[in-house]
């Protein structure tokens, strides 16, 4: 079984991006900039944002975090996004989710200039991805995709089963694998026989938020299994895959933590650099 080392893959990607930023600096005499908007004081959001800032600095990006209390008015955020849209030193804008209840998430996402939408959440980017056009691609599925490609460069004709249909993970993951000519099944809470679906799969991506849902006897030999889950349980953080059981059958498997997580942030940096590059032509 191949234990997919997301930490190592992310470190390699960051090295590549660092070199790219240095080359861009030489060519344009400026560096890509990422601005994160953080509203409120949820601990997980604060940790994510701190890690994003640290990684951005490490590869040489210009990085800013703008913080607001969770009582901030929606129009203050929309005005700030408008300002950032018009600021040419800002290549990428990310509004950390979740937002306080009184702020309309879709309104906020729609306000971000699609060419600066490093999350790939704007409907324009969602549409471009599903049409097979160039777009920002949501960071977690992009990270999963890069890990899968490392194990299996030619995905054409492979059967992929995705567990979960969220806009954040499941749907964009399906689009990425379709583009690679996989036969893709997107499963969800109403799927009749999830085990039977998984037993057909060459690739399983579990992104559903149910601790250790995917069992050892759901996975045939030679299947690549990607675990997007981060679930807090009595025994600590576990994924959506029963790791010990599945590792006996799978061809390759991502651990939690240390699998998909580190790639998500590295892909955010990649998206920021890609937005910068597209803005220079
Ligand atoms: N909160 C948790 N994951 C994400 C993400 O990928 N993007 C944003 N904007 N917020 C998040």
Short mmCIF file of C-alpha atoms and ligand atoms in Angstrom, two decimals:
data_model
loop_
_atom_site.label_atom_id
_atom_site.label_comp_id
_atom_site.label_asym_id
_atom_site.label_seq_id
_atom_site.Cartn_x
_atom_site.Cartn_y
_atom_site.Cartn_z
CA UNK A 1 0.00 0.00 0.00
CA UNK A 2 1.26 3.44 -0.86
CA UNK A 3 0.76 5.91 1.98
CA UNK A 4 0.21 9.18 0.13
CA UNK A 5 2.39 11.77 1.85
CA UNK A 6 0.48 15.04 1.45
CA UNK A 7 2.97 16.94 3.59
CA UNK A 8 5.82 16.00 1.28
CA UNK A 9 3.80 16.68 -1.89
CA UNK A 10 2.77 20.09 -0.51
CA UNK A 11 6.39 20.94 0.40
CA UNK A 12 7.47 20.02 -3.15
CA UNK A 13 4.70 22.16 -4.65
CA UNK A 14 5.65 25.09 -2.39
CA UNK A 15 9.29 24.77 -3.52
CA UNK A 16 8.16 24.96 -7.15
CA UNK A 17 5.90 27.95 -6.40
CA UNK A 18 8.69 29.75 -4.55
CA UNK A 19 10.87 29.51 -7.64
CA UNK A 20 7.97 30.70 -9.79
CA UNK A 21 7.37 33.74 -7.56
CA UNK A 22 11.05 34.59 -7.73
CA UNK A 23 10.97 34.38 -11.56
CA UNK A 24 7.82 36.54 -11.69
CA UNK A 25 9.50 39.11 -9.48
CA UNK A 26 12.42 39.28 -11.89
CA UNK A 27 10.11 39.53 -14.90
CA UNK A 28 7.50 42.01 -13.59
CA UNK A 29 9.27 43.63 -10.65
CA UNK A 30 6.33 42.76 -8.41
CA UNK A 31 4.97 39.70 -6.62
CA UNK A 32 1.47 38.17 -6.45
CA UNK A 33 -0.58 39.29 -3.43
CA UNK A 34 -3.14 37.34 -1.42
CA UNK A 35 -5.63 39.13 0.83
CA UNK A 36 -7.70 37.11 3.30
CA UNK A 37 -10.77 38.53 5.03
CA UNK A 38 -11.42 36.93 8.42
CA UNK A 39 -14.66 37.71 10.24
CA UNK A 40 -15.17 36.74 13.88
CA UNK A 41 -13.00 34.66 16.17
CA UNK A 42 -13.76 31.00 15.43
CA UNK A 43 -10.67 29.05 16.41
CA UNK A 44 -10.49 26.73 13.36
CA UNK A 45 -10.80 29.73 11.02
CA UNK A 46 -8.06 31.57 12.90
CA UNK A 47 -5.77 28.54 12.64
CA UNK A 48 -6.45 28.09 8.90
CA UNK A 49 -5.83 31.77 8.23
CA UNK A 50 -2.59 31.78 10.22
CA UNK A 51 -1.37 28.75 8.25
CA UNK A 52 -2.34 30.38 4.97
CA UNK A 53 -0.43 33.54 5.86
CA UNK A 54 2.64 31.59 6.97
CA UNK A 55 2.70 29.52 3.76
CA UNK A 56 2.12 32.57 1.57
CA UNK A 57 5.08 34.34 3.17
CA UNK A 58 7.22 31.22 2.81
CA UNK A 59 6.86 31.19 -0.99
CA UNK A 60 7.41 34.95 -1.23
CA UNK A 61 3.87 36.17 -1.86
CA UNK A 62 2.64 39.47 -0.50
CA UNK A 63 0.13 38.48 2.15
CA UNK A 64 -2.49 40.45 4.06
CA UNK A 65 -5.17 39.49 6.54
CA UNK A 66 -8.03 41.91 7.23
CA UNK A 67 -9.92 41.08 10.42
CA UNK A 68 -13.42 42.14 11.43
CA UNK A 69 -15.49 41.42 14.54
CA UNK A 70 -18.46 39.09 13.97
CA UNK A 71 -20.80 42.07 14.40
CA UNK A 72 -19.49 43.70 11.22
CA UNK A 73 -22.16 44.81 8.74
CA UNK A 74 -22.49 43.03 5.42
CA UNK A 75 -22.06 46.26 3.46
CA UNK A 76 -18.70 46.92 5.12
CA UNK A 77 -17.47 43.57 3.76
CA UNK A 78 -18.95 44.20 0.29
CA UNK A 79 -17.31 47.65 0.18
CA UNK A 80 -13.96 46.18 1.23
CA UNK A 81 -14.19 43.52 -1.49
CA UNK A 82 -14.96 46.24 -4.01
CA UNK A 83 -11.85 48.12 -2.89
CA UNK A 84 -9.71 44.96 -3.16
CA UNK A 85 -11.16 44.20 -6.62
CA UNK A 86 -9.79 47.58 -7.74
CA UNK A 87 -6.42 47.25 -6.01
CA UNK A 88 -3.87 46.06 -8.52
CA UNK A 89 -1.46 44.86 -5.80
CA UNK A 90 -4.10 42.27 -4.81
CA UNK A 91 -4.04 39.20 -7.08
CA UNK A 92 -6.26 36.96 -4.96
CA UNK A 93 -9.07 37.54 -2.46
CA UNK A 94 -10.29 34.90 -0.01
CA UNK A 95 -13.12 35.40 2.47
CA UNK A 96 -12.73 32.76 5.16
CA UNK A 97 -15.88 30.66 5.69
CA UNK A 98 -18.10 30.14 7.61
CA UNK A 99 -19.55 33.65 7.88
CA UNK A 100 -21.76 34.98 10.69
CA UNK A 101 -25.46 34.29 10.02
CA UNK A 102 -26.40 37.90 9.20
CA UNK A 103 -23.98 37.98 6.25
CA UNK A 104 -25.18 36.46 2.98
CA UNK A 105 -22.44 34.08 1.80
CA UNK A 106 -23.53 34.06 -1.84
CA UNK A 107 -23.69 37.86 -1.99
CA UNK A 108 -20.12 38.01 -0.65
CA UNK A 109 -18.79 35.38 -3.06
CA UNK A 110 -20.55 37.02 -6.02
CA UNK A 111 -18.94 40.36 -5.16
CA UNK A 112 -15.39 39.02 -5.59
CA UNK A 113 -13.95 39.73 -9.03
CA UNK A 114 -13.91 36.22 -10.64
CA UNK A 115 -10.34 36.86 -11.83
CA UNK A 116 -9.28 37.27 -8.15
CA UNK A 117 -11.42 34.44 -6.76
CA UNK A 118 -8.68 32.12 -5.44
CA UNK A 119 -11.27 29.78 -3.89
CA UNK A 120 -12.96 29.15 -7.25
CA UNK A 121 -16.35 29.65 -5.58
CA UNK A 122 -17.69 32.44 -7.85
CA UNK A 123 -20.44 31.16 -10.22
CA UNK A 124 -18.32 32.32 -13.17
CA UNK A 125 -15.47 30.02 -12.10
CA UNK A 126 -17.87 27.18 -11.27
CA UNK A 127 -19.33 27.51 -14.77
CA UNK A 128 -15.94 27.75 -16.45
CA UNK A 129 -14.72 24.62 -14.65
CA UNK A 130 -17.82 22.65 -15.63
CA UNK A 131 -17.44 23.82 -19.25
CA UNK A 132 -13.82 22.73 -19.27
CA UNK A 133 -12.52 26.30 -19.62
CA UNK A 134 -9.69 27.90 -17.70
CA UNK A 135 -10.76 28.89 -14.18
CA UNK A 136 -9.76 29.03 -10.55
CA UNK A 137 -10.32 25.56 -9.11
CA UNK A 138 -11.38 25.07 -5.47
CA UNK A 139 -8.23 24.32 -3.47
CA UNK A 140 -9.18 21.05 -1.74
CA UNK A 141 -10.36 19.18 -4.84
CA UNK A 142 -7.39 20.56 -6.77
CA UNK A 143 -5.08 19.17 -4.06
CA UNK A 144 -6.83 15.78 -4.23
CA UNK A 145 -6.53 15.77 -8.00
CA UNK A 146 -2.78 16.46 -7.89
CA UNK A 147 -2.27 13.65 -5.36
CA UNK A 148 -4.26 11.20 -7.51
CA UNK A 149 -2.25 12.19 -10.62
CA UNK A 150 0.99 11.51 -8.75
CA UNK A 151 -0.10 7.90 -8.20
CA UNK A 152 -1.82 7.41 -11.57
CA UNK A 153 -0.86 9.86 -14.32
CA UNK A 154 -3.30 8.36 -16.86
CA UNK A 155 -6.83 8.43 -15.47
CA UNK A 156 -8.62 7.87 -18.76
CA UNK A 157 -11.43 5.30 -18.43
CA UNK A 158 -10.99 4.87 -14.66
CA UNK A 159 -14.09 4.58 -12.51
CA UNK A 160 -14.22 7.27 -9.83
CA UNK A 161 -16.70 7.34 -6.99
CA UNK A 162 -17.05 10.57 -5.06
CA UNK A 163 -18.80 10.50 -1.70
CA UNK A 164 -20.40 13.90 -1.06
CA UNK A 165 -21.85 16.47 -3.45
CA UNK A 166 -20.84 19.77 -1.85
CA UNK A 167 -19.98 22.84 -3.90
CA UNK A 168 -16.70 22.99 -1.98
CA UNK A 169 -15.49 19.45 -2.71
CA UNK A 170 -17.69 16.82 -4.34
CA UNK A 171 -18.97 18.74 -7.36
CA UNK A 172 -15.65 20.34 -8.42
CA UNK A 173 -13.88 17.01 -7.80
CA UNK A 174 -16.32 15.37 -10.23
CA UNK A 175 -15.58 18.04 -12.85
CA UNK A 176 -11.82 17.59 -12.53
CA UNK A 177 -12.03 13.82 -12.92
CA UNK A 178 -14.50 14.08 -15.82
CA UNK A 179 -12.00 16.33 -17.59
CA UNK A 180 -9.48 13.47 -17.21
CA UNK A 181 -11.94 11.09 -18.91
CA UNK A 182 -12.87 9.20 -15.77
CA UNK A 183 -16.33 7.68 -15.47
CA UNK A 184 -17.58 9.57 -12.45
CA UNK A 185 -20.30 8.65 -9.96
CA UNK A 186 -21.25 11.29 -7.40
CA UNK A 187 -22.88 9.67 -4.37
CA UNK A 188 -24.69 11.30 -1.44
CA UNK A 189 -26.96 10.65 1.52
CA UNK A 190 -29.76 9.27 -0.67
CA UNK A 191 -27.52 6.84 -2.58
CA UNK A 192 -29.04 3.35 -2.25
CA UNK A 193 -25.96 1.13 -1.86
CA UNK A 194 -22.79 3.08 -1.23
CA UNK A 195 -20.70 -0.02 -0.55
CA UNK A 196 -21.65 -1.52 -3.94
CA UNK A 197 -20.74 1.77 -5.67
CA UNK A 198 -17.35 1.91 -3.94
CA UNK A 199 -16.59 -1.72 -4.82
CA UNK A 200 -16.77 -0.72 -8.51
CA UNK A 201 -14.30 2.14 -8.10
CA UNK A 202 -10.68 2.54 -9.17
CA UNK A 203 -10.66 5.85 -7.30
CA UNK A 204 -12.70 6.79 -4.21
CA UNK A 205 -12.78 10.35 -2.89
CA UNK A 206 -14.55 10.59 0.47
CA UNK A 207 -15.68 14.14 1.27
CA UNK A 208 -18.80 13.76 3.33
CA UNK A 209 -17.89 14.49 6.97
CA UNK A 210 -18.90 11.12 8.48
CA UNK A 211 -16.16 9.61 10.67
CA UNK A 212 -14.72 6.35 9.26
CA UNK A 213 -17.67 5.77 6.92
CA UNK A 214 -15.67 3.90 4.25
CA UNK A 215 -14.88 0.38 5.46
CA UNK A 216 -12.18 -2.10 4.44
CA UNK A 217 -14.59 -4.41 2.57
CA UNK A 218 -15.89 -1.47 0.47
CA UNK A 219 -12.58 -1.15 -1.34
CA UNK A 220 -11.22 -3.55 -3.91
CA UNK A 221 -7.52 -4.14 -4.47
CA UNK A 222 -5.78 -1.50 -6.58
CA UNK A 223 -8.12 1.33 -5.64
CA UNK A 224 -6.76 4.80 -4.86
CA UNK A 225 -8.54 6.23 -1.81
CA UNK A 226 -8.49 9.95 -0.98
CA UNK A 227 -9.82 10.99 2.42
CA UNK A 228 -10.97 14.62 2.63
CA UNK A 229 -12.68 14.21 6.02
CA UNK A 230 -11.58 16.00 9.17
CA UNK A 231 -13.87 14.77 11.96
CA UNK A 232 -13.45 15.45 15.65
CA UNK A 233 -14.23 12.29 17.66
CA UNK A 234 -13.53 10.93 21.16
CA UNK A 235 -10.41 9.25 19.80
CA UNK A 236 -9.18 12.45 18.16
CA UNK A 237 -9.30 13.68 14.55
CA UNK A 238 -10.29 10.98 12.06
CA UNK A 239 -11.16 11.03 8.37
CA UNK A 240 -14.16 9.70 6.45
CA UNK A 241 -12.22 6.46 5.82
CA UNK A 242 -11.56 3.66 8.34
CA UNK A 243 -7.82 3.95 7.83
CA UNK A 244 -6.57 0.68 9.38
CA UNK A 245 -9.08 -1.50 7.51
CA UNK A 246 -8.86 0.29 4.18
CA UNK A 247 -5.05 0.37 4.20
CA UNK A 248 -5.13 -3.47 3.99
CA UNK A 249 -6.93 -3.34 0.61
CA UNK A 250 -6.24 -0.04 -1.11
CA UNK A 251 -3.45 0.55 -3.61
CA UNK A 252 -2.87 4.01 -2.14
CA UNK A 253 -4.46 6.00 0.70
CA UNK A 254 -4.12 9.47 2.20
CA UNK A 255 -3.72 9.69 5.99
CA UNK A 256 -5.63 12.16 8.18
CA UNK A 257 -3.93 14.39 9.14
CA UNK A 258 -1.04 14.75 6.69
CA UNK A 259 -2.86 13.84 3.47
CA UNK A 260 -5.16 16.27 1.70
CA UNK A 261 -4.92 19.08 4.29
CA UNK A 262 -1.41 20.36 3.49
CA UNK A 263 -2.16 20.27 -0.25
CA UNK A 264 -5.19 22.54 0.17
CA UNK A 265 -3.07 25.45 1.36
CA UNK A 266 -0.36 24.84 -1.23
CA UNK A 267 -3.06 24.95 -3.92
CA UNK A 268 -4.33 28.26 -2.58
CA UNK A 269 -0.86 29.67 -3.19
CA UNK A 270 -0.85 28.13 -6.68
CA UNK A 271 -4.24 29.73 -7.43
CA UNK A 272 -2.97 33.13 -6.25
CA UNK A 273 0.05 32.88 -8.55
CA UNK A 274 -2.14 31.71 -11.46
CA UNK A 275 -4.52 34.69 -10.94
CA UNK A 276 -1.51 37.01 -11.00
CA UNK A 277 -0.17 35.45 -14.19
CA UNK A 278 -3.53 35.70 -15.97
CA UNK A 279 -3.79 39.36 -14.93
CA UNK A 280 -0.47 40.20 -16.61
CA UNK A 281 -1.52 39.28 -20.14
N1 LIG B 1 -13.22 27.45 5.33
C1 LIG B 1 -12.85 26.14 5.34
N2 LIG B 1 -12.31 25.80 4.15
C2 LIG B 1 -12.35 26.91 3.38
C3 LIG B 1 -11.92 27.20 2.05
O1 LIG B 1 -11.42 26.34 1.31
N3 LIG B 1 -12.11 28.47 1.62
C4 LIG B 1 -12.69 29.42 2.40
N4 LIG B 1 -12.86 30.64 1.89
N5 LIG B 1 -13.10 29.20 3.64
C5 LIG B 1 -12.92 27.95 4.12
#
